Amino acid sequence: MTHGELVKAAGKWLRGTAGCSVVLEELCAATGNGENPDAIGWHCGRTMLIECKASRSDFLADRKKPFRADPTRGLGLYRYFMAPKGLLRPEEIPERWGLLEVAGRRVFRAKGHEPGQGYWQREDPWCFSARFAEGEVQMLLSAMQRIKVRVGPTEFHSMLHQRLMQQPIDPSVRQAALASWGGASNG
């Protein structure tokens, strides 16, 4: 499996299994700590970071990064390595990190936090509550700035202040509108 294929699998896993509403894949942003995760997602304000490793040498080199040596300088409330099945062993994964293994089109959690479980626990053995959360905000702002550049400031302002700030559409009205357009609901 290539690194790019792993990154796509990570994004899909974050959006699906982990239920993240916002997912960024390989976004290079000035985060202040130098970290640019392969994939990071937000679920109810909590972050899940995935570092993809297609080779053992890449995994071993990762330990030398300053934000790995000092976990309080890293991003992600929950952190995982993702690799092809059998490349990494659960016992060699750093403390509080998870391991996601990819076999074919499936992703298996071999170690780590189970998404949907314990998000609201005060004491979760898998979470990095002391982390560089400011860098996570910087990533979101960088993504929003890129959207603004692509769509233009007028459309961006319209999106934020006219569309996003409107009252939510009643689900029954939304369902009827989708049906009349021939679309299906994603929930």
CSV table of C-alpha atoms in Angstrom, one decimal:
chain,number,residue,atom,x,y,z
A,1,MET,CA,0.0,0.0,0.0
A,2,THR,CA,1.2,3.5,-0.8
A,3,HIS,CA,1.3,6.4,1.6
A,4,GLY,CA,-1.3,8.1,-0.5
A,5,GLU,CA,-3.7,5.1,-0.3
A,6,LEU,CA,-3.3,5.0,3.4
A,7,VAL,CA,-4.1,8.7,3.7
A,8,LYS,CA,-7.3,8.2,1.7
A,9,ALA,CA,-8.2,5.3,4.0
A,10,ALA,CA,-7.5,7.5,7.0
A,11,GLY,CA,-9.8,10.2,5.8
A,12,LYS,CA,-12.5,7.7,5.0
A,13,TRP,CA,-12.2,6.1,8.5
A,14,LEU,CA,-12.3,9.5,10.2
A,15,ARG,CA,-15.5,10.5,8.3
A,16,GLY,CA,-17.2,7.1,8.7
A,17,THR,CA,-16.2,5.0,11.7
A,18,ALA,CA,-15.0,7.9,13.8
A,19,GLY,CA,-17.9,10.2,12.8
A,20,CYS,CA,-15.8,13.3,12.2
A,21,SER,CA,-17.8,16.1,10.6
A,22,VAL,CA,-14.6,17.9,9.4
A,23,VAL,CA,-11.6,16.0,8.1
A,24,LEU,CA,-8.4,17.4,6.6
A,25,GLU,CA,-6.0,15.2,4.7
A,26,GLU,CA,-2.4,16.3,4.1
A,27,LEU,CA,-3.0,19.9,4.7
A,28,CYS,CA,0.2,21.8,5.1
A,29,ALA,CA,-0.4,24.7,7.5
A,30,ALA,CA,1.7,26.8,9.8
A,31,THR,CA,0.8,25.3,13.1
A,32,GLY,CA,3.5,26.7,15.2
A,33,ASN,CA,4.9,23.3,16.1
A,34,GLY,CA,5.9,22.1,12.7
A,35,GLU,CA,3.4,19.2,12.6
A,36,ASN,CA,1.4,18.5,9.5
A,37,PRO,CA,-0.6,15.4,10.1
A,38,ASP,CA,-1.6,13.0,7.3
A,39,ALA,CA,-5.2,13.2,8.5
A,40,ILE,CA,-7.0,15.0,11.3
A,41,GLY,CA,-10.7,15.1,12.0
A,42,TRP,CA,-13.0,16.9,14.4
A,43,HIS,CA,-15.9,15.1,16.2
A,44,CYS,CA,-17.9,17.3,18.5
A,45,GLY,CA,-14.9,19.6,19.1
A,46,ARG,CA,-12.5,16.7,19.8
A,47,THR,CA,-9.7,15.9,17.4
A,48,MET,CA,-8.4,12.6,16.1
A,49,LEU,CA,-5.1,12.5,14.3
A,50,ILE,CA,-3.8,9.8,12.1
A,51,GLU,CA,-0.2,9.3,10.9
A,52,CYS,CA,0.1,6.9,8.0
A,53,LYS,CA,3.2,4.7,7.7
A,54,ALA,CA,3.8,2.7,4.6
A,55,SER,CA,7.3,1.5,5.8
A,56,ARG,CA,8.9,0.6,9.1
A,57,SER,CA,11.7,3.1,8.5
A,58,ASP,CA,9.2,5.9,8.3
A,59,PHE,CA,7.6,4.7,11.5
A,60,LEU,CA,11.0,4.6,13.3
A,61,ALA,CA,12.0,8.0,12.0
A,62,ASP,CA,8.7,9.5,13.3
A,63,ARG,CA,10.0,9.1,16.9
A,64,LYS,CA,12.7,11.7,16.3
A,65,LYS,CA,10.2,14.5,15.7
A,66,PRO,CA,10.1,17.1,18.5
A,67,PHE,CA,6.3,16.9,18.9
A,68,ARG,CA,6.6,13.1,19.3
A,69,ALA,CA,9.3,13.3,22.0
A,70,ASP,CA,7.1,15.8,23.9
A,71,PRO,CA,3.5,14.8,23.4
A,72,THR,CA,2.2,18.1,24.9
A,73,ARG,CA,3.6,19.7,21.7
A,74,GLY,CA,1.7,17.4,19.4
A,75,LEU,CA,-1.8,17.7,17.7
A,76,GLY,CA,-4.7,15.4,18.3
A,77,LEU,CA,-6.7,14.6,21.5
A,78,TYR,CA,-6.7,11.0,20.1
A,79,ARG,CA,-3.8,9.8,18.0
A,80,TYR,CA,-3.3,6.8,15.8
A,81,PHE,CA,-0.8,5.3,13.4
A,82,MET,CA,-2.2,3.6,10.4
A,83,ALA,CA,-0.3,1.0,8.4
A,84,PRO,CA,-0.8,-2.0,6.3
A,85,LYS,CA,-1.8,-5.0,8.4
A,86,GLY,CA,1.3,-6.7,9.9
A,87,LEU,CA,3.8,-3.8,9.3
A,88,LEU,CA,3.6,-2.6,12.9
A,89,ARG,CA,3.1,-4.5,16.1
A,90,PRO,CA,0.7,-3.1,18.8
A,91,GLU,CA,3.3,-3.4,21.5
A,92,GLU,CA,5.7,-1.1,19.7
A,93,ILE,CA,3.2,1.7,19.4
A,94,PRO,CA,3.9,4.7,21.8
A,95,GLU,CA,1.8,5.0,25.0
A,96,ARG,CA,-1.7,6.3,24.5
A,97,TRP,CA,-1.4,6.0,20.7
A,98,GLY,CA,-3.7,3.7,18.7
A,99,LEU,CA,-2.9,1.4,15.8
A,100,LEU,CA,-5.2,1.1,12.8
A,101,GLU,CA,-4.4,-1.6,10.3
A,102,VAL,CA,-5.5,-1.7,6.7
A,103,ALA,CA,-6.2,-5.0,4.9
A,104,GLY,CA,-7.8,-4.6,1.5
A,105,ARG,CA,-10.5,-2.0,1.8
A,106,ARG,CA,-11.1,-2.6,5.5
A,107,VAL,CA,-9.6,-0.8,8.5
A,108,PHE,CA,-9.2,-2.6,11.8
A,109,ARG,CA,-8.5,-1.0,15.2
A,110,ALA,CA,-5.7,-3.1,16.7
A,111,LYS,CA,-5.1,-0.8,19.6
A,112,GLY,CA,-6.4,2.5,20.9
A,113,HIS,CA,-9.5,4.6,21.6
A,114,GLU,CA,-12.6,3.2,20.1
A,115,PRO,CA,-14.5,6.0,18.4
A,116,GLY,CA,-17.9,6.7,19.9
A,117,GLN,CA,-16.8,5.2,23.3
A,118,GLY,CA,-15.8,7.5,26.1
A,119,TYR,CA,-15.8,10.8,24.3
A,120,TRP,CA,-17.2,12.5,27.4
A,121,GLN,CA,-15.2,10.7,30.0
A,122,ARG,CA,-13.1,12.9,32.2
A,123,GLU,CA,-10.3,10.4,32.6
A,124,ASP,CA,-9.7,8.6,29.3
A,125,PRO,CA,-6.4,6.6,29.2
A,126,TRP,CA,-6.1,7.2,25.4
A,127,CYS,CA,-6.5,11.0,25.2
A,128,PHE,CA,-3.8,13.6,25.1
A,129,SER,CA,-5.6,16.4,27.0
A,130,ALA,CA,-2.3,18.3,27.3
A,131,ARG,CA,-1.6,19.0,23.6
A,132,PHE,CA,-0.9,21.9,21.2
A,133,ALA,CA,-4.6,22.6,20.6
A,134,GLU,CA,-3.8,26.1,19.2
A,135,GLY,CA,-2.2,24.3,16.2
A,136,GLU,CA,-5.5,22.4,15.6
A,137,VAL,CA,-7.3,25.8,15.4
A,138,GLN,CA,-4.6,27.1,13.1
A,139,MET,CA,-5.3,24.2,10.8
A,140,LEU,CA,-9.0,24.9,10.6
A,141,LEU,CA,-8.3,28.6,10.0
A,142,SER,CA,-5.9,27.7,7.3
A,143,ALA,CA,-8.5,25.5,5.6
A,144,MET,CA,-11.1,28.3,5.8
A,145,GLN,CA,-8.7,30.8,4.4
A,146,ARG,CA,-8.0,28.5,1.4
A,147,ILE,CA,-11.8,28.3,0.8
A,148,LYS,CA,-12.0,32.1,0.9
A,149,VAL,CA,-9.2,32.4,-1.7
A,150,ARG,CA,-10.9,29.8,-4.0
A,151,VAL,CA,-14.5,31.1,-3.8
A,152,GLY,CA,-13.7,34.8,-3.3
A,153,PRO,CA,-14.3,37.1,-0.3
A,154,THR,CA,-17.8,38.0,-1.3
A,155,GLU,CA,-19.0,34.4,-1.7
A,156,PHE,CA,-17.1,33.4,1.4
A,157,HIS,CA,-18.8,36.1,3.4
A,158,SER,CA,-22.2,35.1,2.0
A,159,MET,CA,-21.5,31.5,3.0
A,160,LEU,CA,-20.6,32.4,6.5
A,161,HIS,CA,-23.0,35.1,7.4
A,162,GLN,CA,-26.1,34.4,5.2
A,163,ARG,CA,-26.1,30.6,4.8
A,164,LEU,CA,-24.4,29.2,7.8
A,165,MET,CA,-25.9,31.6,10.3
A,166,GLN,CA,-29.5,30.9,9.2
A,167,GLN,CA,-31.8,28.8,11.3
A,168,PRO,CA,-31.5,25.1,10.6
A,169,ILE,CA,-33.9,23.6,8.2
A,170,ASP,CA,-36.6,21.5,9.7
A,171,PRO,CA,-35.6,17.8,9.0
A,172,SER,CA,-39.1,17.1,7.5
A,173,VAL,CA,-38.8,20.1,5.2
A,174,ARG,CA,-35.3,19.1,4.2
A,175,GLN,CA,-36.4,15.5,3.5
A,176,ALA,CA,-39.3,16.7,1.3
A,177,ALA,CA,-37.0,19.1,-0.6
A,178,LEU,CA,-34.4,16.3,-1.2
A,179,ALA,CA,-37.2,14.0,-2.4
A,180,SER,CA,-38.5,16.6,-4.8
A,181,TRP,CA,-35.0,17.1,-6.2
A,182,GLY,CA,-34.6,13.3,-6.6
A,183,GLY,CA,-31.9,13.2,-3.9
A,184,ALA,CA,-31.4,11.0,-0.9
A,185,SER,CA,-30.7,12.1,2.6
A,186,ASN,CA,-27.4,11.4,4.4
A,187,GLY,CA,-29.0,11.9,7.8
